[in-house]
Each structure stands twice: as C-alpha cells, then as structure tokens.
Tab-separated table of C-alpha atoms in Angstrom:
chain	number	residue	atom	x	y	z
A	216	UNK	CA	22.600	14.041	-109.727
A	217	UNK	CA	26.161	12.100	-110.927
A	218	UNK	CA	27.924	15.925	-110.991
A	219	UNK	CA	26.441	17.028	-107.587
A	220	UNK	CA	28.040	13.760	-106.630
A	221	UNK	CA	31.557	14.570	-108.370
A	222	UNK	CA	31.466	17.822	-107.010
A	223	UNK	CA	30.946	16.642	-103.720
A	224	UNK	CA	34.078	13.847	-104.104
A	225	UNK	CA	36.863	16.607	-105.273
A	226	UNK	CA	35.312	19.021	-102.607
A	227	UNK	CA	35.739	16.324	-100.211
A	228	UNK	CA	38.722	15.701	-101.263
A	229	UNK	CA	40.490	18.635	-101.895
A	230	UNK	CA	39.561	19.756	-98.162
A	231	UNK	CA	40.905	16.618	-96.976
A	232	UNK	CA	44.166	17.493	-99.461
A	233	UNK	CA	44.758	20.237	-97.618
A	234	UNK	CA	43.803	19.528	-94.343
A	235	UNK	CA	46.567	16.990	-94.587
A	236	UNK	CA	48.817	19.915	-96.374
A	237	UNK	CA	48.190	21.848	-93.407
A	238	UNK	CA	49.343	18.646	-90.874
A	239	UNK	CA	52.303	18.343	-92.843
A	240	UNK	CA	53.374	22.067	-92.386
A	241	UNK	CA	53.057	22.046	-88.556
A	242	UNK	CA	55.430	18.857	-88.747
A	243	UNK	CA	57.336	20.652	-90.280
A	244	UNK	CA	57.841	23.891	-88.866
A	245	UNK	CA	58.122	21.505	-85.624
A	246	UNK	CA	61.036	19.380	-86.601
A	247	UNK	CA	63.003	22.010	-87.700
A	248	UNK	CA	62.304	24.173	-84.389
A	249	UNK	CA	64.045	20.939	-83.006
A	250	UNK	CA	66.357	20.915	-85.464
A	251	UNK	CA	67.764	24.518	-84.937
A	252	UNK	CA	69.241	24.925	-81.250
A	253	UNK	CA	70.748	20.831	-82.271
A	254	UNK	CA	72.807	22.227	-85.447
A	255	UNK	CA	73.398	25.400	-82.828
A	256	UNK	CA	72.281	24.761	-79.940
A	257	UNK	CA	74.977	27.676	-77.790
A	258	UNK	CA	74.666	31.550	-78.252
A	259	UNK	CA	76.833	34.212	-78.978
A	260	UNK	CA	79.443	32.669	-80.800
A	261	UNK	CA	80.339	34.616	-83.874
A	262	UNK	CA	81.635	31.889	-85.785
A	263	UNK	CA	84.408	35.455	-86.077
A	264	UNK	CA	88.477	35.515	-85.653
A	265	UNK	CA	89.579	38.598	-86.116
A	266	UNK	CA	92.420	41.299	-87.750
A	267	UNK	CA	93.888	44.249	-85.784
A	268	UNK	CA	95.900	46.836	-87.847
A	269	UNK	CA	98.138	49.721	-86.693
A	270	UNK	CA	99.267	52.443	-88.922
A	271	UNK	CA	101.692	54.574	-87.747
A	272	UNK	CA	103.625	57.046	-89.921
A	273	UNK	CA	107.289	55.967	-91.399
A	274	UNK	CA	107.474	52.448	-89.438
A	275	UNK	CA	106.023	49.080	-90.969
A	276	UNK	CA	102.145	48.302	-90.454
A	277	UNK	CA	101.986	46.267	-87.774
A	278	UNK	CA	98.593	44.014	-86.328
A	279	UNK	CA	97.505	40.967	-84.185
A	280	UNK	CA	94.990	37.888	-85.366
A	281	UNK	CA	92.412	36.739	-82.731
A	282	UNK	CA	92.255	33.460	-83.353
A	283	UNK	CA	89.078	31.780	-82.161
A	284	UNK	CA	90.076	28.341	-80.299
A	285	UNK	CA	87.387	26.175	-81.487
A	286	UNK	CA	88.140	26.612	-85.052
A	287	UNK	CA	91.551	25.746	-84.544
A	288	UNK	CA	90.970	22.899	-82.928
A	289	UNK	CA	88.350	22.130	-84.914
A	290	UNK	CA	90.205	22.750	-88.728
A	291	UNK	CA	93.677	21.731	-87.241
A	292	UNK	CA	92.660	18.864	-85.611
A	293	UNK	CA	94.275	20.560	-81.855
A	294	UNK	CA	93.033	19.989	-78.568
A	295	UNK	CA	93.021	23.160	-76.671
A	296	UNK	CA	91.832	23.771	-73.797
A	297	UNK	CA	88.583	26.203	-73.377
A	298	UNK	CA	91.772	28.263	-71.676
A	299	UNK	CA	94.822	26.747	-73.072
A	300	UNK	CA	97.899	27.319	-71.183
A	301	UNK	CA	100.093	29.880	-73.386
A	302	UNK	CA	102.801	26.906	-73.723
A	303	UNK	CA	100.996	24.500	-74.792
A	304	UNK	CA	100.123	27.042	-78.023
A	305	UNK	CA	103.406	28.306	-78.025
A	306	UNK	CA	103.759	23.985	-79.002
A	307	UNK	CA	101.688	24.766	-81.606
A	308	UNK	CA	102.635	28.109	-83.394
A	309	UNK	CA	104.267	27.224	-86.059
A	310	UNK	CA	101.307	24.724	-87.575
A	311	UNK	CA	98.887	27.957	-87.276
A	312	UNK	CA	101.144	30.657	-87.725
A	313	UNK	CA	101.100	27.918	-91.089
A	314	UNK	CA	97.911	28.644	-91.931
A	315	UNK	CA	97.406	31.876	-91.651
A	316	UNK	CA	99.842	32.999	-93.563
A	317	UNK	CA	98.387	30.755	-96.048
A	318	UNK	CA	95.233	31.750	-96.194
A	319	UNK	CA	95.929	35.242	-95.362
A	320	UNK	CA	96.916	37.769	-98.332
A	321	UNK	CA	98.313	42.075	-97.627
A	322	UNK	CA	98.612	43.129	-101.662
A	323	UNK	CA	99.613	46.912	-102.974
A	324	UNK	CA	100.162	47.804	-106.234
A	325	UNK	CA	101.370	44.098	-107.418
A	326	UNK	CA	103.408	43.978	-103.999
A	327	UNK	CA	102.792	41.146	-102.000
A	328	UNK	CA	103.840	42.056	-98.391
A	329	UNK	CA	105.312	39.502	-96.067
A	330	UNK	CA	104.085	38.151	-92.885
A	331	UNK	CA	106.284	38.595	-90.386
A	332	UNK	CA	105.598	37.413	-86.331
A	333	UNK	CA	107.185	38.385	-83.819
A	334	UNK	CA	107.005	36.231	-80.092
A	335	UNK	CA	104.305	37.802	-78.553
A	336	UNK	CA	101.171	35.245	-77.729
A	337	UNK	CA	98.092	36.314	-75.444
A	338	UNK	CA	95.416	34.112	-74.342
A	339	UNK	CA	91.354	36.697	-74.589
A	340	UNK	CA	88.665	34.740	-73.164
A	341	UNK	CA	84.853	36.214	-73.644
A	342	UNK	CA	81.529	35.032	-73.484
A	343	UNK	CA	81.433	33.721	-76.746
A	344	UNK	CA	84.278	32.246	-77.625
A	345	UNK	CA	87.774	32.072	-76.496
A	346	UNK	CA	90.608	33.628	-79.239
A	347	UNK	CA	94.536	33.433	-79.728
A	348	UNK	CA	96.321	36.428	-80.545
A	349	UNK	CA	99.731	36.500	-82.974
A	350	UNK	CA	101.324	39.196	-83.216
A	351	UNK	CA	103.077	40.911	-86.280
A	352	UNK	CA	104.315	42.916	-88.682
A	353	UNK	CA	104.368	43.675	-92.770
A	354	UNK	CA	108.192	44.081	-94.027
A	355	UNK	CA	108.879	46.557	-95.741
A	356	UNK	CA	105.509	48.168	-95.259
A	357	UNK	CA	106.825	52.057	-94.416
A	358	UNK	CA	106.120	53.571	-97.446
A	359	UNK	CA	102.634	53.035	-96.647
A	360	UNK	CA	100.053	52.468	-99.176
A	361	UNK	CA	97.111	54.660	-100.490
A	362	UNK	CA	95.113	51.177	-100.651
A	363	UNK	CA	95.470	47.747	-99.865
A	364	UNK	CA	93.650	44.759	-100.879
A	365	UNK	CA	93.223	42.227	-98.232
A	366	UNK	CA	92.366	38.436	-98.325
A	367	UNK	CA	91.288	37.050	-94.583
A	368	UNK	CA	89.969	33.805	-95.113
A	369	UNK	CA	90.921	31.677	-92.240
A	370	UNK	CA	88.338	29.007	-91.478
A	371	UNK	CA	85.706	29.757	-94.455
A	372	UNK	CA	86.739	27.370	-96.931
A	373	UNK	CA	86.268	24.489	-94.183
A	374	UNK	CA	83.357	26.527	-92.778
A	375	UNK	CA	81.009	28.026	-94.641
A	376	UNK	CA	79.265	30.086	-91.923
A	377	UNK	CA	82.101	31.822	-90.521
A	378	UNK	CA	82.951	35.201	-90.980
A	379	UNK	CA	86.191	37.232	-90.529
A	380	UNK	CA	86.125	40.861	-89.505
A	381	UNK	CA	89.589	43.772	-89.853
A	382	UNK	CA	89.377	46.385	-87.054
A	383	UNK	CA	91.519	49.968	-87.241
A	384	UNK	CA	93.506	50.626	-84.646
A	385	UNK	CA	95.555	52.907	-85.328
A	386	UNK	CA	95.321	54.626	-88.451
A	387	UNK	CA	97.265	57.663	-88.897
A	388	UNK	CA	95.994	58.943	-92.626
A	389	UNK	CA	92.302	57.937	-92.079
A	390	UNK	CA	92.289	60.706	-88.826
A	391	UNK	CA	92.078	58.132	-86.407
A	392	UNK	CA	94.217	58.333	-83.101
A	393	UNK	CA	93.727	57.078	-79.473
A	394	UNK	CA	93.944	53.641	-80.471
A	395	UNK	CA	90.455	53.801	-81.835
A	396	UNK	CA	88.991	50.507	-82.737
A	397	UNK	CA	86.458	50.404	-85.820
A	398	UNK	CA	85.835	47.466	-88.046
A	399	UNK	CA	86.604	48.421	-91.216
A	400	UNK	CA	85.729	45.273	-93.728
A	401	UNK	CA	84.210	42.365	-92.913
A	402	UNK	CA	84.927	39.140	-94.293
A	403	UNK	CA	82.646	35.657	-96.119
A	404	UNK	CA	82.446	32.601	-98.326
A	405	UNK	CA	81.060	35.434	-100.933
A	406	UNK	CA	84.084	37.791	-100.207
A	407	UNK	CA	87.217	37.074	-98.749
A	408	UNK	CA	89.748	39.461	-100.356
A	409	UNK	CA	88.368	43.315	-100.088
A	410	UNK	CA	90.476	46.664	-100.172
A	411	UNK	CA	91.254	48.756	-97.771
A	412	UNK	CA	91.601	52.680	-98.139
A	413	UNK	CA	94.054	54.071	-96.249
A	414	UNK	CA	94.196	57.384	-96.528
A	415	UNK	CA	90.797	58.654	-97.629
A	416	UNK	CA	88.842	58.849	-94.253
A	417	UNK	CA	85.033	58.972	-95.162
A	418	UNK	CA	85.537	55.855	-97.294
A	419	UNK	CA	87.018	53.754	-93.920
A	420	UNK	CA	83.981	54.990	-91.927
A	421	UNK	CA	81.531	54.043	-94.277
A	422	UNK	CA	82.752	50.958	-94.999
A	423	UNK	CA	82.760	50.682	-91.344
A	424	UNK	CA	79.384	51.551	-90.337
A	425	UNK	CA	78.590	49.235	-93.520
A	426	UNK	CA	80.301	46.693	-91.864
A	427	UNK	CA	78.499	47.002	-88.764
A	428	UNK	CA	74.983	46.821	-90.457
A	429	UNK	CA	76.378	43.314	-91.723
A	430	UNK	CA	77.445	42.295	-88.249
A	431	UNK	CA	74.141	43.479	-86.573
A	432	UNK	CA	72.221	41.631	-89.234
A	433	UNK	CA	74.515	38.248	-88.722
A	434	UNK	CA	74.390	38.696	-84.916
A	435	UNK	CA	70.938	38.339	-84.627
A	436	UNK	CA	70.779	35.725	-86.926
A	437	UNK	CA	73.270	32.743	-85.373
A	438	UNK	CA	72.262	34.387	-81.714
A	439	UNK	CA	70.107	31.669	-81.154
A	440	UNK	CA	68.614	32.994	-77.806
A	441	UNK	CA	67.413	36.111	-78.833
A	442	UNK	CA	65.780	34.646	-81.557
A	443	UNK	CA	63.632	32.057	-79.853
A	444	UNK	CA	63.322	34.766	-77.369
A	445	UNK	CA	61.528	36.501	-80.705
A	446	UNK	CA	59.628	33.225	-81.739
A	447	UNK	CA	57.981	32.645	-77.870
A	448	UNK	CA	56.306	36.517	-78.266
A	449	UNK	CA	55.001	35.939	-81.928
A	450	UNK	CA	53.526	32.605	-81.004
A	451	UNK	CA	50.250	33.795	-79.925
A	452	UNK	CA	50.241	36.928	-81.907
A	453	UNK	CA	47.914	34.828	-84.252
A	454	UNK	CA	45.492	33.807	-82.155
A	455	UNK	CA	43.455	35.334	-78.781
A	456	UNK	CA	43.055	33.476	-74.758
A	457	UNK	CA	38.999	32.636	-74.686
A	458	UNK	CA	38.049	34.275	-71.643
A	459	UNK	CA	36.276	32.462	-69.351
A	460	UNK	CA	32.930	33.361	-69.603
A	461	UNK	CA	32.782	32.201	-73.211
A	462	UNK	CA	32.869	28.312	-71.285
A	463	UNK	CA	29.870	28.997	-69.839
A	464	UNK	CA	29.531	26.519	-66.887
A	465	UNK	CA	31.396	23.832	-67.953
A	466	UNK	CA	34.619	24.453	-65.158
A	467	UNK	CA	36.640	21.848	-66.327
A	468	UNK	CA	37.104	23.926	-69.474
A	469	UNK	CA	38.047	26.887	-67.363
A	470	UNK	CA	41.540	25.849	-66.962
A	471	UNK	CA	42.401	24.259	-70.123
A	472	UNK	CA	45.894	25.486	-71.678
A	473	UNK	CA	44.730	24.953	-75.675
A	474	UNK	CA	41.941	27.371	-74.490
A	475	UNK	CA	42.959	29.692	-77.790
A	476	UNK	CA	40.830	31.041	-80.905
A	477	UNK	CA	42.398	32.880	-84.109
A	478	UNK	CA	42.371	35.943	-84.519
A	479	UNK	CA	40.094	36.699	-86.728
A	480	UNK	CA	41.036	39.365	-89.490
A	481	UNK	CA	44.912	40.684	-90.168
A	482	UNK	CA	45.533	43.948	-88.483
A	483	UNK	CA	44.740	42.416	-84.730
A	484	UNK	CA	47.711	40.322	-85.227
A	485	UNK	CA	50.657	42.953	-86.868
A	486	UNK	CA	49.133	45.398	-84.077
A	487	UNK	CA	50.386	43.142	-81.481
A	488	UNK	CA	53.466	42.067	-83.574
A	489	UNK	CA	53.975	45.786	-83.921
A	490	UNK	CA	53.748	46.641	-79.904
A	491	UNK	CA	55.492	43.634	-79.211
A	492	UNK	CA	58.966	44.496	-80.965
A	493	UNK	CA	58.819	47.932	-80.547
A	494	UNK	CA	59.170	47.330	-76.756
A	495	UNK	CA	61.898	44.694	-77.017
A	496	UNK	CA	63.857	47.106	-79.597
A	497	UNK	CA	63.393	50.344	-77.185
A	498	UNK	CA	64.503	48.060	-74.200
A	499	UNK	CA	67.924	46.123	-75.942
A	500	UNK	CA	69.175	49.811	-77.665
A	501	UNK	CA	68.903	51.572	-73.985
A	502	UNK	CA	71.195	49.084	-72.464
A	503	UNK	CA	73.054	48.457	-75.997
A	504	UNK	CA	73.732	52.350	-75.991
A	505	UNK	CA	74.539	52.340	-72.080
A	506	UNK	CA	76.893	49.310	-71.865
A	507	UNK	CA	78.629	50.009	-75.399
A	508	UNK	CA	78.913	53.891	-73.636
A	509	UNK	CA	80.823	52.472	-70.313
A	510	UNK	CA	78.209	53.952	-68.381
A	511	UNK	CA	76.521	51.023	-67.400
A	512	UNK	CA	78.533	46.979	-66.555
A	513	UNK	CA	76.785	43.474	-65.579
A	514	UNK	CA	78.660	40.685	-65.806
A	515	UNK	CA	78.344	38.753	-68.719
A	516	UNK	CA	77.123	35.330	-66.897
A	517	UNK	CA	74.353	37.296	-65.047
A	518	UNK	CA	73.649	38.504	-68.278
A	519	UNK	CA	73.703	35.563	-71.238
A	520	UNK	CA	71.938	33.242	-67.524
A	521	UNK	CA	68.987	35.659	-67.565
A	522	UNK	CA	68.712	36.148	-71.318
A	523	UNK	CA	67.857	32.570	-70.830
A	524	UNK	CA	65.627	32.496	-68.225
A	525	UNK	CA	64.107	35.358	-70.018
A	526	UNK	CA	63.198	32.802	-73.027
A	527	UNK	CA	61.737	29.654	-71.059
A	528	UNK	CA	59.582	33.058	-68.926
A	529	UNK	CA	58.439	34.317	-72.639
A	530	UNK	CA	57.336	30.466	-73.555
A	531	UNK	CA	55.292	29.941	-69.465
A	532	UNK	CA	53.244	32.848	-70.347
A	533	UNK	CA	51.863	31.463	-73.141
A	534	UNK	CA	50.837	28.434	-71.516
A	535	UNK	CA	49.834	29.947	-68.057
A	536	UNK	CA	49.621	33.438	-68.076
A	537	UNK	CA	51.686	35.758	-66.156
A	538	UNK	CA	50.934	39.413	-67.063
A	539	UNK	CA	47.238	39.222	-68.505
A	540	UNK	CA	47.178	41.095	-71.415
A	541	UNK	CA	50.578	42.650	-71.456
A	542	UNK	CA	52.755	40.620	-73.144
A	543	UNK	CA	54.364	43.882	-74.181
A	544	UNK	CA	56.091	43.737	-70.824
A	545	UNK	CA	58.188	40.627	-70.842
A	546	UNK	CA	59.075	42.122	-74.278
A	547	UNK	CA	60.750	45.511	-72.509
A	548	UNK	CA	61.679	43.772	-68.845
A	549	UNK	CA	63.963	41.319	-70.700
A	550	UNK	CA	65.114	42.844	-74.109
A	551	UNK	CA	67.023	45.164	-71.739
A	552	UNK	CA	69.410	42.116	-70.799
A	553	UNK	CA	68.923	41.171	-74.413
A	554	UNK	CA	70.574	44.429	-74.676
A	555	UNK	CA	73.491	44.109	-72.942
A	556	UNK	CA	74.176	40.623	-74.887
A	557	UNK	CA	74.219	42.084	-77.560
A	558	UNK	CA	76.461	45.284	-76.298
A	559	UNK	CA	79.383	41.993	-75.042
A	560	UNK	CA	80.010	41.476	-79.150
A	561	UNK	CA	80.965	45.577	-79.250
A	562	UNK	CA	82.794	45.648	-75.846
A	563	UNK	CA	84.733	42.434	-75.638
A	564	UNK	CA	85.918	42.909	-79.320
A	565	UNK	CA	87.110	46.315	-78.804
A	566	UNK	CA	85.385	48.500	-80.689
A	567	UNK	CA	85.657	51.302	-79.238
A	568	UNK	CA	86.772	55.056	-79.303
A	569	UNK	CA	85.817	58.100	-81.266
A	570	UNK	CA	83.657	56.086	-83.723
A	571	UNK	CA	82.096	54.116	-81.299
A	572	UNK	CA	78.430	55.925	-82.155
A	573	UNK	CA	78.371	54.856	-85.648
A	574	UNK	CA	79.577	51.697	-85.092
A	575	UNK	CA	76.767	51.684	-82.195
A	576	UNK	CA	74.234	52.677	-84.830
A	577	UNK	CA	75.171	50.420	-87.504
A	578	UNK	CA	74.898	47.498	-85.826
A	579	UNK	CA	72.034	48.538	-84.063
A	580	UNK	CA	70.505	49.184	-87.532
A	581	UNK	CA	71.769	45.780	-88.281
A	582	UNK	CA	70.453	43.849	-85.631
A	583	UNK	CA	66.290	45.571	-86.124
A	584	UNK	CA	67.048	44.764	-90.160
A	585	UNK	CA	67.531	40.469	-88.905
A	586	UNK	CA	64.760	40.830	-86.582
A	587	UNK	CA	62.532	42.277	-89.197
A	588	UNK	CA	63.288	39.302	-91.572
A	589	UNK	CA	62.388	36.922	-88.344
A	590	UNK	CA	59.442	37.856	-88.593
A	591	UNK	CA	58.764	38.092	-91.375
A	592	UNK	CA	60.094	34.310	-92.138
A	593	UNK	CA	58.218	32.989	-89.324
A	594	UNK	CA	54.564	35.630	-89.406
A	595	UNK	CA	52.928	35.221	-92.346
A	596	UNK	CA	53.120	31.263	-92.091
A	597	UNK	CA	51.689	31.349	-88.393
A	598	UNK	CA	49.237	33.518	-89.887
A	599	UNK	CA	48.263	31.213	-92.618
A	600	UNK	CA	47.819	28.205	-89.988
A	601	UNK	CA	46.342	30.344	-87.815
A	602	UNK	CA	42.783	27.959	-88.047
A	603	UNK	CA	44.586	25.110	-87.639
A	604	UNK	CA	42.563	23.282	-85.118
A	605	UNK	CA	46.668	21.676	-84.024
A	606	UNK	CA	47.162	25.069	-83.633
A	607	UNK	CA	46.509	25.415	-79.982
A	608	UNK	CA	48.912	22.703	-79.368
A	609	UNK	CA	51.649	23.253	-81.251
A	610	UNK	CA	51.209	26.729	-79.245
A	611	UNK	CA	51.512	24.646	-75.843
A	612	UNK	CA	54.175	21.853	-77.767
A	613	UNK	CA	56.575	24.249	-78.816
A	614	UNK	CA	56.261	26.434	-75.826
A	615	UNK	CA	56.914	23.146	-73.821
A	616	UNK	CA	60.610	22.462	-75.831
A	617	UNK	CA	61.214	26.537	-74.741
A	618	UNK	CA	61.095	26.231	-71.577
A	619	UNK	CA	62.951	22.488	-71.380
A	620	UNK	CA	65.503	24.620	-73.940
A	621	UNK	CA	65.834	27.476	-71.367
A	622	UNK	CA	66.191	26.021	-68.451
A	623	UNK	CA	69.067	23.815	-70.051
A	624	UNK	CA	70.482	27.049	-71.129
A	625	UNK	CA	69.866	28.456	-67.796
A	626	UNK	CA	71.605	26.046	-65.863
A	627	UNK	CA	74.690	26.226	-67.753
A	628	UNK	CA	75.682	29.522	-68.196
A	629	UNK	CA	74.154	29.891	-63.841
A	630	UNK	CA	77.054	27.569	-63.209
A	631	UNK	CA	79.033	27.890	-66.071
A	632	UNK	CA	79.334	23.779	-66.718
A	633	UNK	CA	79.184	22.160	-70.101
A	634	UNK	CA	76.491	19.023	-69.966
A	635	UNK	CA	78.059	16.309	-71.894
A	636	UNK	CA	75.361	15.806	-73.840
A	637	UNK	CA	75.303	19.503	-75.232
A	638	UNK	CA	78.727	19.038	-77.358
A	639	UNK	CA	76.248	15.550	-78.292
A	640	UNK	CA	72.998	16.977	-80.093
A	641	UNK	CA	76.180	19.497	-81.647
A	642	UNK	CA	77.772	16.053	-83.202
A	643	UNK	CA	73.836	14.707	-84.206
A	644	UNK	CA	72.971	18.034	-85.362
A	645	UNK	CA	75.927	19.142	-87.310
A	646	UNK	CA	76.015	15.635	-89.347
A	647	UNK	CA	72.263	16.075	-89.944
A	648	UNK	CA	72.890	19.650	-91.143
A	649	UNK	CA	75.842	18.472	-94.274
A	650	UNK	CA	72.984	15.259	-94.642
A	651	UNK	CA	70.226	18.315	-95.636
A	652	UNK	CA	72.795	20.084	-97.500
A	653	UNK	CA	72.569	22.700	-95.420
A	654	UNK	CA	76.510	22.940	-94.764
C-alpha cells in the first residue's frame, strides 16, 4: 500500500512539475516575444555601411564610402538629423574621415595604400537609414595588383551586430563594365579582413553570390516585421478551430475567441506550415524579381505601410477568421508586398547590372534559408506546448500584441512620423539586451 501511495505521490509531483515547467516555457516565450520589438522596433535597417570600388586600367583605384548616419551619431557622438545639411556634415568631415581611415585598410604585396579623400560629399536617403557618401582614391594604385587584402571594420567593434558590404561598380580585369554593381565581400565581427580577387572573374562572381546569400539570411533576421508576419501565420499551425457544432447548444460559446483545439498528429501541422510558407515564398519571389528588374516599382512608403498592416491582419485572422480555411491566401497576398520590401535592399543600395540576376538569386536563397531557420526554431516549440490549456490564450494574446505593434508601425510609416515612445523603447530595449549579454 505504501508503494502505491509513493508511486501516486511521485506521479502527482511529476505532473505538477511538468505543468509548472510548461507554464514557465510559455511565459518565457511571451516575454521574449515582447522584448524583441524593444531591442529592434523598426524594420529594414540592415546596420550596413557600404564600400564601393571602381578599378580602371592605368588609373588609381577609386571608390566611395556610404556611411550610416545613425551609426555616426552613436559612435562619434554626433547629432546629424535624418536629412542633415551637407554644410553641417563638412564641419565634422575630418573627424569622420579619420575614423574611416583608422578602421579601413587596403594592402597588397606588403604595401598599404593610402586613402586620399576628395571634397565631394553626397547624401543618400533610404527607407532603412540615411547615408553620407565620401569619395576617395587609393594613392599609387595604378599598377593594379591581382589581389587586395581589405580591412573594413567601421562600427563593428562598437556594435557587434553591424556588418559592412563591399560592392564593385567597375572592374575591367574582372570583366565588369557599364557600371556593374555586385557584392564582392561582406565584413562582420567574425571576419572584417577579406581578400578581394581583381583578376579572377569567376572567383569574384562566386564570392558575390555567397555574400548575397549571407545578406539574404541577415536581412530576414533583422527584418523584424517579416519575422512577426511569419509568427502570426504559424501560431495557428498546431491547433484547429473547433467547429460550431462541437459546442452543442451552448450559444455563447459559439463566439469564444479561445475556441481552439490541438492537432493530434505532426503531419497536419507540418502540412499547414508547408502550405503557408510555400505561398509566402512564391509571392515575395515574384515581386522581389519584378521590382529588382525594374519591371514594377511601388513607393517604398506605401510598401512599408502595407507590410506593417499585414502583420495586424494576419494576427486578427487568428482571433476572428477572415478567410476561413484559406490562411495561405493571406500569406500570398501580403507576401507580394513583402517581396517589394526585400527588393528595396537591392535597389536602394545600387546592386544592379549584368550580374543582377545572380545577385537576386543569391539574396532570395538567403531569405529562404533564413525563413527555414526561424520556423525550425519556433515550430517545434509550438508543437510541444500545443496541448497546454494556456496555448489558445497564448495564441490570442500574442496576436493582440502583434495587432498593437502593427498599428503602431502603420501609423509611423503611413504618416512618416517618429512617435517619441519608439526611441524610448529602443533605448530601454538596448539596455536590457546589454544586461542579458545579448550585445
């Protein structure tokens, strides 16, 4: 009898422990979900500074640095506005140029090339951050080497999440003409010194293709609006709405927003994910290609506003179905606009020309890899906790949070305004991230 009682006691304790652990998992997920927009509450800010090179025959190597204004303000303590006056920039140009030279190096055969800036300064506004452009040439580089070791670590030491890109605008030895622009190298905290091959065309193209894959992965990871849209779509993947007849004659329960029940097997949940993600992928691939090839272009302000709105609509669908049994339709329709958002990264940074198709393919492959990684991280957890009584409430509460975030972003983007609370949340989120050791 004692053995039976002991076994019952152990079973009850184990059950209670498992339930408590599951509750903790749900709470942690909810807290993380809320914390993400605080750390990075706006989308399409790739934390990139650009380096472009032009290699001409019998002439010094030329180029320009496209430097992110937000990073300049944060790292050098400047106070440039979103659209600064060029004359104000000139007052601080020596400080900026000295910082660039300190964190940039061109070296070949033991020789370090001096960076000589000219007086030309430009300003480039984009949807994901504004850039100041400084033009330069490499002193005594007319005798073009086969390979150049490039160190480009501006802002990387100060911000480990920062990454830099190097694009080729012209390179006669690599067969790039007519102002071609492809990514040749990318730099981050794990590698801010890379070797650029100037004479091997195939090697340059391959490096550019792999760099575009990396940037596709990186863009989906920092594109928090794209991630939230995916989350809104996959939250219901492990549950099904109860049919009205399942409620019997109890009329009030007919409209219960928590009317979900867990799927019994893995297969239907997986097929749901596969269908939704497939239609989302098809849609954004179509518009990414059309926009990058300049066949169809939409104003970025409209695109970004619709992307923000899509999150809220997908989340609302989780509470009150809009397209019953056709969740894939939301994924496809709004996936078209997410594709235009992806295209802005390529078009506004100037990656175009003969190798655009290859760059486009690499970037799209990277986006798909990034999506798969995100889903692979989230979906198994959702499947494991789907039977908890808390899950229907978790689904609805997270959807409500998504709707609020969606409305917030829609107002900011639609009216082109900065709501003060946004900056405060970012600062608070950054402090939390540092405290947690995430930065």
